[in-house]
PDB file of C-alpha atoms in Angstrom:
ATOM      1  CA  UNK A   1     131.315 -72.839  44.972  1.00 54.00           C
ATOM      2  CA  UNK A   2     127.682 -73.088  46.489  1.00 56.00           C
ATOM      3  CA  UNK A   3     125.541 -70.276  44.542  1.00 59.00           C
ATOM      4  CA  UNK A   4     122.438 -69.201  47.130  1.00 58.00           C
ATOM      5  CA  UNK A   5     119.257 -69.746  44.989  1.00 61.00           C
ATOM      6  CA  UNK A   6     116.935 -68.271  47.648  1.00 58.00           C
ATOM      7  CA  UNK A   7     114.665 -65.689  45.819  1.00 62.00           C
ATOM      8  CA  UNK A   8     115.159 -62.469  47.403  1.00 62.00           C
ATOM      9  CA  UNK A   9     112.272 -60.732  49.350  1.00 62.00           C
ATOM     10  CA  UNK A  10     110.439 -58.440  46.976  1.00 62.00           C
ATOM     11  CA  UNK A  11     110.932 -53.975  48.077  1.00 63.00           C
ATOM     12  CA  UNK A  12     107.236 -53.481  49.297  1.00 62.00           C
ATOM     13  CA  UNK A  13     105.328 -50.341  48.303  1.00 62.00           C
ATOM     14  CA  UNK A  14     106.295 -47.081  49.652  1.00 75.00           C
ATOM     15  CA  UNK A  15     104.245 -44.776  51.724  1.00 70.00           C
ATOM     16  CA  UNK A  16     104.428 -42.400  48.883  1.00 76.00           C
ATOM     17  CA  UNK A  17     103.476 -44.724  46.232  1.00 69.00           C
ATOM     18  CA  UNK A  18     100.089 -46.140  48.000  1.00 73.00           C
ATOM     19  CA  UNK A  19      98.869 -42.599  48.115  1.00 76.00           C
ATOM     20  CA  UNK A  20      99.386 -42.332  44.472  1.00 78.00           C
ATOM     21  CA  UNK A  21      97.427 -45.193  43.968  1.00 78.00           C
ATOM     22  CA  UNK A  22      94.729 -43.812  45.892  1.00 82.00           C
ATOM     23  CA  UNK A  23      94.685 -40.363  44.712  1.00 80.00           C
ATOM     24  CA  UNK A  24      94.535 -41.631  41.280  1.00 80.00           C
ATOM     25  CA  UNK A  25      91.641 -44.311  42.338  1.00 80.00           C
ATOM     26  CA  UNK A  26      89.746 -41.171  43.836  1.00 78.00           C
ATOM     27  CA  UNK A  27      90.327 -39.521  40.783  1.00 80.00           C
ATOM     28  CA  UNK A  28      88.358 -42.231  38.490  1.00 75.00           C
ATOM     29  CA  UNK A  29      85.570 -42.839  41.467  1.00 71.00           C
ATOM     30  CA  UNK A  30      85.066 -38.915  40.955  1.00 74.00           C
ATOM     31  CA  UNK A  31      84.724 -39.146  37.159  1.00 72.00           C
ATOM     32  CA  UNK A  32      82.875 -42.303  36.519  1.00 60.00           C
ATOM     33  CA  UNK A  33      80.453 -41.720  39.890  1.00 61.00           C
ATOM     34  CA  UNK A  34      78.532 -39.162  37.933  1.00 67.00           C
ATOM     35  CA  UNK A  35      78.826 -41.198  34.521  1.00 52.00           C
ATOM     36  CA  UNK A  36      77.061 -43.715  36.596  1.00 53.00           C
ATOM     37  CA  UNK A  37      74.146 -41.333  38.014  1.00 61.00           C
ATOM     38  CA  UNK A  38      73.611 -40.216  34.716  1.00 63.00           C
ATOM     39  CA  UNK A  39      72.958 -43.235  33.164  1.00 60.00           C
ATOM     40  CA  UNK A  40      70.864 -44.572  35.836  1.00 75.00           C
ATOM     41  CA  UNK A  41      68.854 -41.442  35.204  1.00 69.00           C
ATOM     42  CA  UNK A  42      68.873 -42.074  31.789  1.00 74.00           C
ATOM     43  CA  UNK A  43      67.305 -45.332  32.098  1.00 77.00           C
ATOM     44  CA  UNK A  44      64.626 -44.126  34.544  1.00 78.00           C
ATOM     45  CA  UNK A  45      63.903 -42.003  31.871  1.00 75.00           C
ATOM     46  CA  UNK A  46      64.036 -44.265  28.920  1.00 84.00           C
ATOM     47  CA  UNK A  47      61.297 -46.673  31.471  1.00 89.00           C
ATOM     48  CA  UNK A  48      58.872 -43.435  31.889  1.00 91.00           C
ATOM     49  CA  UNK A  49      59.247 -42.649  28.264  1.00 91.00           C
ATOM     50  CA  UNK A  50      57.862 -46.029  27.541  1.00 92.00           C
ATOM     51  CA  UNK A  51      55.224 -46.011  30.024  1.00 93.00           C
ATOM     52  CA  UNK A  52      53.808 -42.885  28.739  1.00 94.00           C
ATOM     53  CA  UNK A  53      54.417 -44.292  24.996  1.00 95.00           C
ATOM     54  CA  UNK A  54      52.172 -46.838  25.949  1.00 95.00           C
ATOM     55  CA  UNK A  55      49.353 -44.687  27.791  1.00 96.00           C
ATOM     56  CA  UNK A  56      49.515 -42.596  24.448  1.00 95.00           C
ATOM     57  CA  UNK A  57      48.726 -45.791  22.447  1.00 96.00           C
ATOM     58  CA  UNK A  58      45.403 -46.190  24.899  1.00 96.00           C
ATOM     59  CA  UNK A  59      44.754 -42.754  24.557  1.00 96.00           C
ATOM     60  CA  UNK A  60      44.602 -43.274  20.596  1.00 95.00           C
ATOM     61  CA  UNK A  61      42.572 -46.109  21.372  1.00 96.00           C
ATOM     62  CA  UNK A  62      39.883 -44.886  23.880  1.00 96.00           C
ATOM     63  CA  UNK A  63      39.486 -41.901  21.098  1.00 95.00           C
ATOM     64  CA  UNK A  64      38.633 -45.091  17.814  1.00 95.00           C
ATOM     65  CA  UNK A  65      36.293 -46.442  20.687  1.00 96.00           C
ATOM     66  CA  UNK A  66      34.253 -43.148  21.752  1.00 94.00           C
ATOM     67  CA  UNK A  67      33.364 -41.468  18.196  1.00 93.00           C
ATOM     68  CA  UNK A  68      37.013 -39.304  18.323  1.00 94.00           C
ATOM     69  CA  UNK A  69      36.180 -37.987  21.856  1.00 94.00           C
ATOM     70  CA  UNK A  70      39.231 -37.532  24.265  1.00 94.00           C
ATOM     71  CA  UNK A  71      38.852 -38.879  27.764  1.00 94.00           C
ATOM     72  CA  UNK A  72      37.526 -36.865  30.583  1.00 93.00           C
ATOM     73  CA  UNK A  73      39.253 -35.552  33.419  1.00 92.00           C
ATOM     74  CA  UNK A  74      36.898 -37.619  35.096  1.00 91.00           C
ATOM     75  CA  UNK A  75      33.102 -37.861  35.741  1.00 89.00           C
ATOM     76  CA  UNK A  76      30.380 -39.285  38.518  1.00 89.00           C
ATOM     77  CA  UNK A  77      26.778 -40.567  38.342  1.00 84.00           C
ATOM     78  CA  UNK A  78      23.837 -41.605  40.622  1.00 81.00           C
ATOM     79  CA  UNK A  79      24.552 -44.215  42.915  1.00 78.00           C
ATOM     80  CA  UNK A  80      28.188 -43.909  43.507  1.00 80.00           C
ATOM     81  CA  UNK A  81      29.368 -44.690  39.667  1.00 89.00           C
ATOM     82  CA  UNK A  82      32.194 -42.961  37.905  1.00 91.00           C
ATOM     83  CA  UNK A  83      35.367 -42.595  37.204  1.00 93.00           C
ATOM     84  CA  UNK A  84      38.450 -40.818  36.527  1.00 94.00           C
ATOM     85  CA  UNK A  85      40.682 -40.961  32.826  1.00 96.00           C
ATOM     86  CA  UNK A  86      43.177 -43.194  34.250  1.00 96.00           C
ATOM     87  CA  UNK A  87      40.873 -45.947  35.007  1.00 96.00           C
ATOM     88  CA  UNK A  88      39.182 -45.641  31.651  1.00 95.00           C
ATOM     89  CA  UNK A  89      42.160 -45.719  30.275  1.00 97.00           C
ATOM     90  CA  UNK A  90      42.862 -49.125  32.330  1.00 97.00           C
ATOM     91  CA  UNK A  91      41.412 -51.706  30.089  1.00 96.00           C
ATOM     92  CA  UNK A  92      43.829 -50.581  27.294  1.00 97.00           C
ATOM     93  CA  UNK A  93      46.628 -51.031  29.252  1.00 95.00           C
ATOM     94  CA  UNK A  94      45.833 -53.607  31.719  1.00 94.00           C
ATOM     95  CA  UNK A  95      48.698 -52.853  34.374  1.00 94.00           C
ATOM     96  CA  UNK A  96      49.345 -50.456  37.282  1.00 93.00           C
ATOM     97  CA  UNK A  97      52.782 -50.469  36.628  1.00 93.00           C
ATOM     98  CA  UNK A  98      52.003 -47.990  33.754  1.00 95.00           C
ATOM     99  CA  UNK A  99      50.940 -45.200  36.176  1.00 94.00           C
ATOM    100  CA  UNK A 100      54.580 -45.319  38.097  1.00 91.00           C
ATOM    101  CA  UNK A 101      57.032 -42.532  37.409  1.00 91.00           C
ATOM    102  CA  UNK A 102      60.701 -44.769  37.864  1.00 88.00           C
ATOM    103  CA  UNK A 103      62.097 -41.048  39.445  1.00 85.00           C
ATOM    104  CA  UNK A 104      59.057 -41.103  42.202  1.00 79.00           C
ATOM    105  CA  UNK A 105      58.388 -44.649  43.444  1.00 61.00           C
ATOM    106  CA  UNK A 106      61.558 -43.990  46.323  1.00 51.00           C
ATOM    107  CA  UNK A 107      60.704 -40.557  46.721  1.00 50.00           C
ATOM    108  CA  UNK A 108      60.450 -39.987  50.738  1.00 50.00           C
ATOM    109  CA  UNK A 109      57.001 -37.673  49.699  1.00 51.00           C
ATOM    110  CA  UNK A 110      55.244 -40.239  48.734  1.00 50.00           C
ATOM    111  CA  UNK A 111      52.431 -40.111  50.917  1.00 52.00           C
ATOM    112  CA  UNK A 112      50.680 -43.020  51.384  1.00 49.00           C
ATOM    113  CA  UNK A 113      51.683 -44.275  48.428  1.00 56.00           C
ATOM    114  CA  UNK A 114      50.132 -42.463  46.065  1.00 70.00           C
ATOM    115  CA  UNK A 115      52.399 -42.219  43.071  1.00 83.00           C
ATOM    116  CA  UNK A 116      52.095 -46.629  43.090  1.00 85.00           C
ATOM    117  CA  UNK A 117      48.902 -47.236  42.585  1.00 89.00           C
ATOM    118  CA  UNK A 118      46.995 -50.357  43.471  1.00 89.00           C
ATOM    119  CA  UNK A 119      43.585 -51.566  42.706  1.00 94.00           C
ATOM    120  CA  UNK A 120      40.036 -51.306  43.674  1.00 91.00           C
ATOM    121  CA  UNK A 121      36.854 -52.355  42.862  1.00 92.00           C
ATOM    122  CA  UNK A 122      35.642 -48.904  41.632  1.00 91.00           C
ATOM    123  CA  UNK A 123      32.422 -49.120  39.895  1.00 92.00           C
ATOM    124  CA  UNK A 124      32.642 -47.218  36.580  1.00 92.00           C
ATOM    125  CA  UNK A 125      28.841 -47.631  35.501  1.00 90.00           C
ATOM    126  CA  UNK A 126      26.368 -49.844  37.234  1.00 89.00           C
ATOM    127  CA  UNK A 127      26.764 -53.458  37.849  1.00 89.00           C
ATOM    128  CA  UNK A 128      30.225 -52.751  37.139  1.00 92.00           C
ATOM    129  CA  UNK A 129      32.845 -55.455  38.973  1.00 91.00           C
ATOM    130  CA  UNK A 130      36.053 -54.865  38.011  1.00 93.00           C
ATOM    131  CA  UNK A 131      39.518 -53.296  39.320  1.00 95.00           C
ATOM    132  CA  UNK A 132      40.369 -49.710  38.578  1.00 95.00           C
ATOM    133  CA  UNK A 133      43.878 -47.817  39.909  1.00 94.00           C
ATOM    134  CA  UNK A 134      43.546 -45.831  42.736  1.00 91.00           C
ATOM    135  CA  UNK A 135      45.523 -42.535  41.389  1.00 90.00           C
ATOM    136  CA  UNK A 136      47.028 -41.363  38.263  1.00 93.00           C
ATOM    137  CA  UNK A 137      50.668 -42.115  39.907  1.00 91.00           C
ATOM    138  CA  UNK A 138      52.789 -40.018  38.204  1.00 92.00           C
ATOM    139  CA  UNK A 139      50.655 -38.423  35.822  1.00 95.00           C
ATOM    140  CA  UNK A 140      47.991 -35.722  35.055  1.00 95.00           C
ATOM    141  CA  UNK A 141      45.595 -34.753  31.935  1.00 96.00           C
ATOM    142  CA  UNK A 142      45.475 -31.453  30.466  1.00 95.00           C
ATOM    143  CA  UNK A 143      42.611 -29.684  32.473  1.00 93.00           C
ATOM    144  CA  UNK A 144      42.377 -27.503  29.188  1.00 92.00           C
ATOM    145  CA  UNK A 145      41.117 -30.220  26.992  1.00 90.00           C
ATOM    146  CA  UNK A 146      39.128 -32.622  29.543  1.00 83.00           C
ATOM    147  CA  UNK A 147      37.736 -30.657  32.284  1.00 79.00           C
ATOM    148  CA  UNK A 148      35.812 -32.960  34.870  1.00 81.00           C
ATOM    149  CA  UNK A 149      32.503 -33.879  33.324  1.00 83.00           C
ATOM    150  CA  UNK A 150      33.499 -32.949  29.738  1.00 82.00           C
ATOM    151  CA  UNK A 151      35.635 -33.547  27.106  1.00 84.00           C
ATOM    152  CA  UNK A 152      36.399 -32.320  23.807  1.00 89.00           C
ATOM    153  CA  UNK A 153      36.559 -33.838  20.322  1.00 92.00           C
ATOM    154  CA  UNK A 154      39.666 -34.724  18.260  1.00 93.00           C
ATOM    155  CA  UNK A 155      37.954 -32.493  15.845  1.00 92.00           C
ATOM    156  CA  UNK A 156      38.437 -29.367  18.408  1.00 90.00           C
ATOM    157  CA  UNK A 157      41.975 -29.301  18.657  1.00 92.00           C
ATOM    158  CA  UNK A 158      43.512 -27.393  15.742  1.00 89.00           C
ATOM    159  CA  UNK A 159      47.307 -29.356  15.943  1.00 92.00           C
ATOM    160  CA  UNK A 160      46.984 -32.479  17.669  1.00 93.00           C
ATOM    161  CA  UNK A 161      50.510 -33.681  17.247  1.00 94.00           C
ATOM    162  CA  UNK A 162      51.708 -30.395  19.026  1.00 94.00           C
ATOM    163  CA  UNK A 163      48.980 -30.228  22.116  1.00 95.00           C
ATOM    164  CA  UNK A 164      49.749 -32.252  24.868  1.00 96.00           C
ATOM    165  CA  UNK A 165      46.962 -33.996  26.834  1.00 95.00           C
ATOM    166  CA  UNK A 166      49.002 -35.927  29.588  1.00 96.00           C
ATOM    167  CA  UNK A 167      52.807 -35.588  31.021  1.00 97.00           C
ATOM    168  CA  UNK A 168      54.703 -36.058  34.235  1.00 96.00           C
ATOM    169  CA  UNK A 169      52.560 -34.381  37.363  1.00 95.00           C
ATOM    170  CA  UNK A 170      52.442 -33.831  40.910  1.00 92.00           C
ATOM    171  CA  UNK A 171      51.312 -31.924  43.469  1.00 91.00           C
ATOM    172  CA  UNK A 172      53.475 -29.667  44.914  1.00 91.00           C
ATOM    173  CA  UNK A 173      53.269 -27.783  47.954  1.00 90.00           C
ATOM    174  CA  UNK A 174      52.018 -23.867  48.932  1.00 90.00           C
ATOM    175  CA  UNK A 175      56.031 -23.295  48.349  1.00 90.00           C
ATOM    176  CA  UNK A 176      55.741 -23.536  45.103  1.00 91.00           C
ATOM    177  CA  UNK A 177      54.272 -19.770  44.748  1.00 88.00           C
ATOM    178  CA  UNK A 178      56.223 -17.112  43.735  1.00 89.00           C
ATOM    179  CA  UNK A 179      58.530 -20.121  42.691  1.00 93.00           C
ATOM    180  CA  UNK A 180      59.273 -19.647  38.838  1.00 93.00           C
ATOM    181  CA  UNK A 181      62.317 -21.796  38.667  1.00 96.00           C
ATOM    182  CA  UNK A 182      60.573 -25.648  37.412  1.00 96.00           C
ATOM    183  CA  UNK A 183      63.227 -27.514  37.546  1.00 95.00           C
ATOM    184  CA  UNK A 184      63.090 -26.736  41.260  1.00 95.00           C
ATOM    185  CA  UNK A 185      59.554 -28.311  41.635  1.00 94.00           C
ATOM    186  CA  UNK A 186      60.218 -31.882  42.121  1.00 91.00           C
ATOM    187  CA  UNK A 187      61.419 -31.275  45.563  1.00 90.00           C
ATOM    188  CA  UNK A 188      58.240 -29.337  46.354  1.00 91.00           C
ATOM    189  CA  UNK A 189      56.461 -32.680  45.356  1.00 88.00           C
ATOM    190  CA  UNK A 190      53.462 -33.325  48.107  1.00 84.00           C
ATOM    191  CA  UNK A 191      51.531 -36.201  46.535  1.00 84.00           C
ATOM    192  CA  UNK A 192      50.044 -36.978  42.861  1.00 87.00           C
ATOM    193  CA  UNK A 193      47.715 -34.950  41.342  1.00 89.00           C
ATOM    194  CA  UNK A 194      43.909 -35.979  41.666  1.00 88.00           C
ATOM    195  CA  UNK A 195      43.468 -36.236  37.948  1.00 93.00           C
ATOM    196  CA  UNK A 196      44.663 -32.852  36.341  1.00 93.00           C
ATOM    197  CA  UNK A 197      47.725 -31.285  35.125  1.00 95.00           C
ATOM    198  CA  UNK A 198      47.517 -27.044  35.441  1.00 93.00           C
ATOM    199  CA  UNK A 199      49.299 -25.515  32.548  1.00 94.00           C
ATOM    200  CA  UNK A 200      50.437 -21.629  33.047  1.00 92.00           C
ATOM    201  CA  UNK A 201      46.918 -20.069  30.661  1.00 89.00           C
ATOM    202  CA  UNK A 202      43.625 -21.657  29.731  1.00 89.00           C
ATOM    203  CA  UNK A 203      42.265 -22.833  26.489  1.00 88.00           C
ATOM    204  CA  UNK A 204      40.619 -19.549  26.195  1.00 86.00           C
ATOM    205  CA  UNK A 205      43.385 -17.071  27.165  1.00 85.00           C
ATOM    206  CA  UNK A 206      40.832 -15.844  29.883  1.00 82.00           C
ATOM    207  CA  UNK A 207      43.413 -17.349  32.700  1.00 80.00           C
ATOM    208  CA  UNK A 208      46.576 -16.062  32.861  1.00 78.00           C
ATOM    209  CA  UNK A 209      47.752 -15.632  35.933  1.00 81.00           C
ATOM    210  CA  UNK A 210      47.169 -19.611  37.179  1.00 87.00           C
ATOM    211  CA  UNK A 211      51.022 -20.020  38.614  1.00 88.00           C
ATOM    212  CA  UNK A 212      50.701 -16.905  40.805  1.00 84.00           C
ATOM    213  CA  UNK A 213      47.461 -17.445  43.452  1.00 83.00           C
ATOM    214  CA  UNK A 214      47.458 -20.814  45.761  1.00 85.00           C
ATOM    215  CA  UNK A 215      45.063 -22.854  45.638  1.00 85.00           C
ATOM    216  CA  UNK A 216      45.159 -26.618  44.919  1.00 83.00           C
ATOM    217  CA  UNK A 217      44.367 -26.550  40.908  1.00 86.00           C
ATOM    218  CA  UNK A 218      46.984 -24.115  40.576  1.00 89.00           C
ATOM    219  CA  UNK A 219      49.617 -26.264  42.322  1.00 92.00           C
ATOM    220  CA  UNK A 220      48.910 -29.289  40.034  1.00 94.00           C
ATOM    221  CA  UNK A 221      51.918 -28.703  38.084  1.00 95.00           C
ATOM    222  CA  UNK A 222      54.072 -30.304  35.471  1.00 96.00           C
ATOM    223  CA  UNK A 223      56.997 -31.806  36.894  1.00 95.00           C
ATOM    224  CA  UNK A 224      60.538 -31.873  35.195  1.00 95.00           C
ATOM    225  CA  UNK A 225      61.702 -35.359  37.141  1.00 92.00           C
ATOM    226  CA  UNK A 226      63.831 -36.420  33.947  1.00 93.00           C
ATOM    227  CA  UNK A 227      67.350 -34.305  33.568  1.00 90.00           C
ATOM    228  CA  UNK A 228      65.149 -31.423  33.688  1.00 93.00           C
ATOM    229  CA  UNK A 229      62.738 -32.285  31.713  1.00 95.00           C
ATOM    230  CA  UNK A 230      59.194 -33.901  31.607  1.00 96.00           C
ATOM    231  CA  UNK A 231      57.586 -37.100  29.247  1.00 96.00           C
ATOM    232  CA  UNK A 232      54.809 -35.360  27.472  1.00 96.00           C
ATOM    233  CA  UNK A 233      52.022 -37.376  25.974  1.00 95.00           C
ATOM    234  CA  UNK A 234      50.120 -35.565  22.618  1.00 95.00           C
ATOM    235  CA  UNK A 235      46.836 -35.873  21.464  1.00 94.00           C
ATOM    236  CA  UNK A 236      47.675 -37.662  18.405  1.00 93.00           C
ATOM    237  CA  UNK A 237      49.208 -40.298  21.268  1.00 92.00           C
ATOM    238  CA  UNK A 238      52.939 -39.879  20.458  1.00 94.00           C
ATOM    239  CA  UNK A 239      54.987 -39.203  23.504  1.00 95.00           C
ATOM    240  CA  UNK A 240      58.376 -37.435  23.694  1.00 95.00           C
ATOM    241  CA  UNK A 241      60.687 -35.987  26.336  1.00 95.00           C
ATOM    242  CA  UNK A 242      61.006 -32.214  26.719  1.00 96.00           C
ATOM    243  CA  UNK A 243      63.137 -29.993  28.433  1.00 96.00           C
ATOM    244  CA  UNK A 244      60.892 -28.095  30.801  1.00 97.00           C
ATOM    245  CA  UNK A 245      61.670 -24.364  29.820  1.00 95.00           C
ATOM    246  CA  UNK A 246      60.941 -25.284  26.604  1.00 96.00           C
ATOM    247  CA  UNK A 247      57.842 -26.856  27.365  1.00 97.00           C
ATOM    248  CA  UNK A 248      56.335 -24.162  29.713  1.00 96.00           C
ATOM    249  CA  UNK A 249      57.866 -21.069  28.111  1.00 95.00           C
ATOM    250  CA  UNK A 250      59.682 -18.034  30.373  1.00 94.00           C
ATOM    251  CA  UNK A 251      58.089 -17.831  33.914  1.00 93.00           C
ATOM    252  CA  UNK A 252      58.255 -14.743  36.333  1.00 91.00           C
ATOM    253  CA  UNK A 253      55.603 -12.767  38.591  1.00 88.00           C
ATOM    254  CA  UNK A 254      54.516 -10.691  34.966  1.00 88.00           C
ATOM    255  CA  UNK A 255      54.989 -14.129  32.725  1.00 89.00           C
ATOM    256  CA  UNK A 256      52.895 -16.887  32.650  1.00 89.00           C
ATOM    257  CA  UNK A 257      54.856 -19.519  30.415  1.00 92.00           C
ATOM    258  CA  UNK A 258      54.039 -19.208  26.658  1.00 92.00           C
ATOM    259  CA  UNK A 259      51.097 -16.712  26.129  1.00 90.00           C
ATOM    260  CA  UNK A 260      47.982 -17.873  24.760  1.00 88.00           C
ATOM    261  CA  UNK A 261      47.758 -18.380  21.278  1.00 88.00           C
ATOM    262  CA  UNK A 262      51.651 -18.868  20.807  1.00 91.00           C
ATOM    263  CA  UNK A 263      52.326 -21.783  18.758  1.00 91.00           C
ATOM    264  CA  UNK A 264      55.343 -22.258  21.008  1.00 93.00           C
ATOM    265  CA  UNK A 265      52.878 -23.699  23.691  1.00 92.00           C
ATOM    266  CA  UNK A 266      51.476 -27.155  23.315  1.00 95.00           C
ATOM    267  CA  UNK A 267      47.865 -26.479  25.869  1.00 91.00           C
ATOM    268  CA  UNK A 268      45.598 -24.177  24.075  1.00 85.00           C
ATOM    269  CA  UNK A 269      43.951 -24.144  20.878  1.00 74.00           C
ATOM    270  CA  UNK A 270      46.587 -22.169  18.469  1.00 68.00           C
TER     271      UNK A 270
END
């Protein structure tokens, strides 16, 4: 008796079965899609950390070279000389790549490219030749401890490790007033700050209303780009991450972040 050998034709997938298999692929895409972002954004993070772990190491190193003075906001001279912190900061850290928030160099408000700097030949003192960044990219200096033209001593501030003197900044547009929610700001990004960084009160307490009237100082804000939070630089050059509430303190038309004096806050001279 001749047995038939032929293998038989396997059953192919029913219509109800495929759909399983994609439901249950959708499923996974919509659980490990966000794992994904988050870790991206955790990187991004992780890369601005560093760069502003590294701009706190010149910072400690501008203040051994200048008698224990922090740098200026920035300063000018006869003749067309002078300069702005981030390019005195420059020859400690030798790269423009420093300067360039990871959360900000795709961002479609980056005006004419302001947040990636390049260089120029910006003369810092005369006879000067070399190449100095263009902006501050991503970040701003305390206007509280280096105004423009003046700085302050290491000496002056009380709790060094717990005052910040640079952290993630932009500019952000008129919008921004009557705003109070910062983890909003980032979308209200216009361009990088000049040189500054605008914290809610002054050094002195005098200023306490900054976050409520528009004008361009006022609008020079820190910016919570990182899982809301900001990279915050200190004067004793460490650099950490912070969530932004906890950074600025509560914010409403009758609060203006942590009050002066409050050793909550990390810009005035508790």
């Amino acid at each position: 008796m001749h047995r038939n050998t032929a293998p038989r034709p396997r059953p192919a997938f029913t219509l109800i079965e495929l759909l399983v298999v994609i439901a249950i692929i959708a499923i996974l895409a919509a659980i490990l899609f966000p794992v994904f972002a988050q870790a991206r954004e955790k990187a991004r993070q992780t890369a601005c950390l560093s760069n502003t772990k590294q701009l706190g190491n010149a910072v400690s190193m501008y203040i051994q070279d200048f008698d224990e003075a922090l740098p200026m906001g920035g300063w000018s001279g006869a003749g067309g000389i002078g300069s702005r912190w981030f390019r005195d900061l420059y020859p400690y850290v030798k790269s423009t790549d420093v300067y360039v928030c990871p959360n900000i160099t795709s961002d479609p408000m980056n005006i004419a490219g302001y947040y990636v700097p390049t260089l120029y030949n910006f003369p810092r003192f005369t006879g000067d030749t070399g190449l100095y960044p263009t902006s501050p990219g991503g970040y701003g200096l305390n206007v509280n401890l280096a105004a423009f033209g003046s700085s302050r001593a290491l000496a002056d501030i009380p709790d060094a490790a717990g005052t910040f003197i640079i952290c993630d900044t932009s500019r952000v547009t008129s919008a921004v007033i009557g705003n109070y929610d910062p983890t909003t700001w980032p979308k209200l990004q216009d361009r990088s700050t000049d040189w500054q960084v605008t914290p809610p009160t002054s050094w002195t307490g005098g200023e306490t209303a900054r976050y409520s009237t528009d004008n361009s100082d006022n609008r020079r804000r820190p910016m919570a780009r990182h899982s809301g939070g900001l990279n915050v630089i200190y004067c004793d050059g460490h650099a950490k991450w912070s969530k932004v509430e906890n950074f600025l303190g509560p914010l409403s038309a009758t609060q203006f972040g942590w009050p002066y004096g409050d050793p909550r806050n990390s810009w005035d001279n508790k």
